[in-house]
Amino acid sequence: MANQSSTADDTRQFVRFTVGDEDFGVDILSVQEIIRPVEVTSLPHAPDFVEGMINLRGSLVPIIEKPCPHH
């Protein structure tokens, strides 16, 4: 009978998230940080693909909607 002992090297962890109707998983070692959703401030006269801006620890970050190639 083979010995099937488990070591820390055998374990992988993933971050799971959903976008629209699709589920995704990313190796946790590839994730820099996870932030909670924050309010997006809309920008007047911005192109349609610009959702707005968020304040991330004092820096303004644009929120861009990438068009889905399936639609």
PDB file of C-alpha atoms in Angstrom, residues 2-3 9-10 13 24 28 31 33 35 42 45-46 49 54 59 63 65-67 69 71:
ATOM      1  CA  ALA A   2       1.389   3.403  -1.001  1.00  0.00           C
ATOM      2  CA  ASN A   3       1.927   6.058   1.626  1.00  0.00           C
ATOM      3  CA  ASP A   9       3.618  21.648  -0.861  1.00  0.00           C
ATOM      4  CA  ASP A  10       0.596  19.596  -1.976  1.00  0.00           C
ATOM      5  CA  GLN A  13      -5.343  27.897  -2.424  1.00  0.00           C
ATOM      6  CA  PHE A  24     -13.324  32.395 -11.913  1.00  0.00           C
ATOM      7  CA  ILE A  28      -3.882  33.067  -4.192  1.00  0.00           C
ATOM      8  CA  VAL A  31      -3.305  38.038  -5.799  1.00  0.00           C
ATOM      9  CA  GLU A  33      -4.846  42.387  -2.456  1.00  0.00           C
ATOM     10  CA  ILE A  35     -10.576  45.336  -1.594  1.00  0.00           C
ATOM     11  CA  SER A  42     -19.438  59.127 -12.168  1.00  0.00           C
ATOM     12  CA  HIS A  45     -18.916  63.951 -20.251  1.00  0.00           C
ATOM     13  CA  ALA A  46     -16.819  60.780 -19.919  1.00  0.00           C
ATOM     14  CA  PHE A  49     -16.749  52.805 -21.322  1.00  0.00           C
ATOM     15  CA  ILE A  54     -12.827  55.503  -7.029  1.00  0.00           C
ATOM     16  CA  SER A  59      -5.272  57.811  -5.198  1.00  0.00           C
ATOM     17  CA  ILE A  63     -12.994  52.323 -13.458  1.00  0.00           C
ATOM     18  CA  GLU A  65     -15.693  48.719 -18.421  1.00  0.00           C
ATOM     19  CA  LYS A  66     -14.104  46.430 -20.960  1.00  0.00           C
ATOM     20  CA  PRO A  67     -16.649  45.460 -23.612  1.00  0.00           C
ATOM     21  CA  PRO A  69     -16.587  40.159 -26.939  1.00  0.00           C
ATOM     22  CA  HIS A  71     -22.195  40.553 -26.824  1.00  0.00           C
TER      23      HIS A  71
END
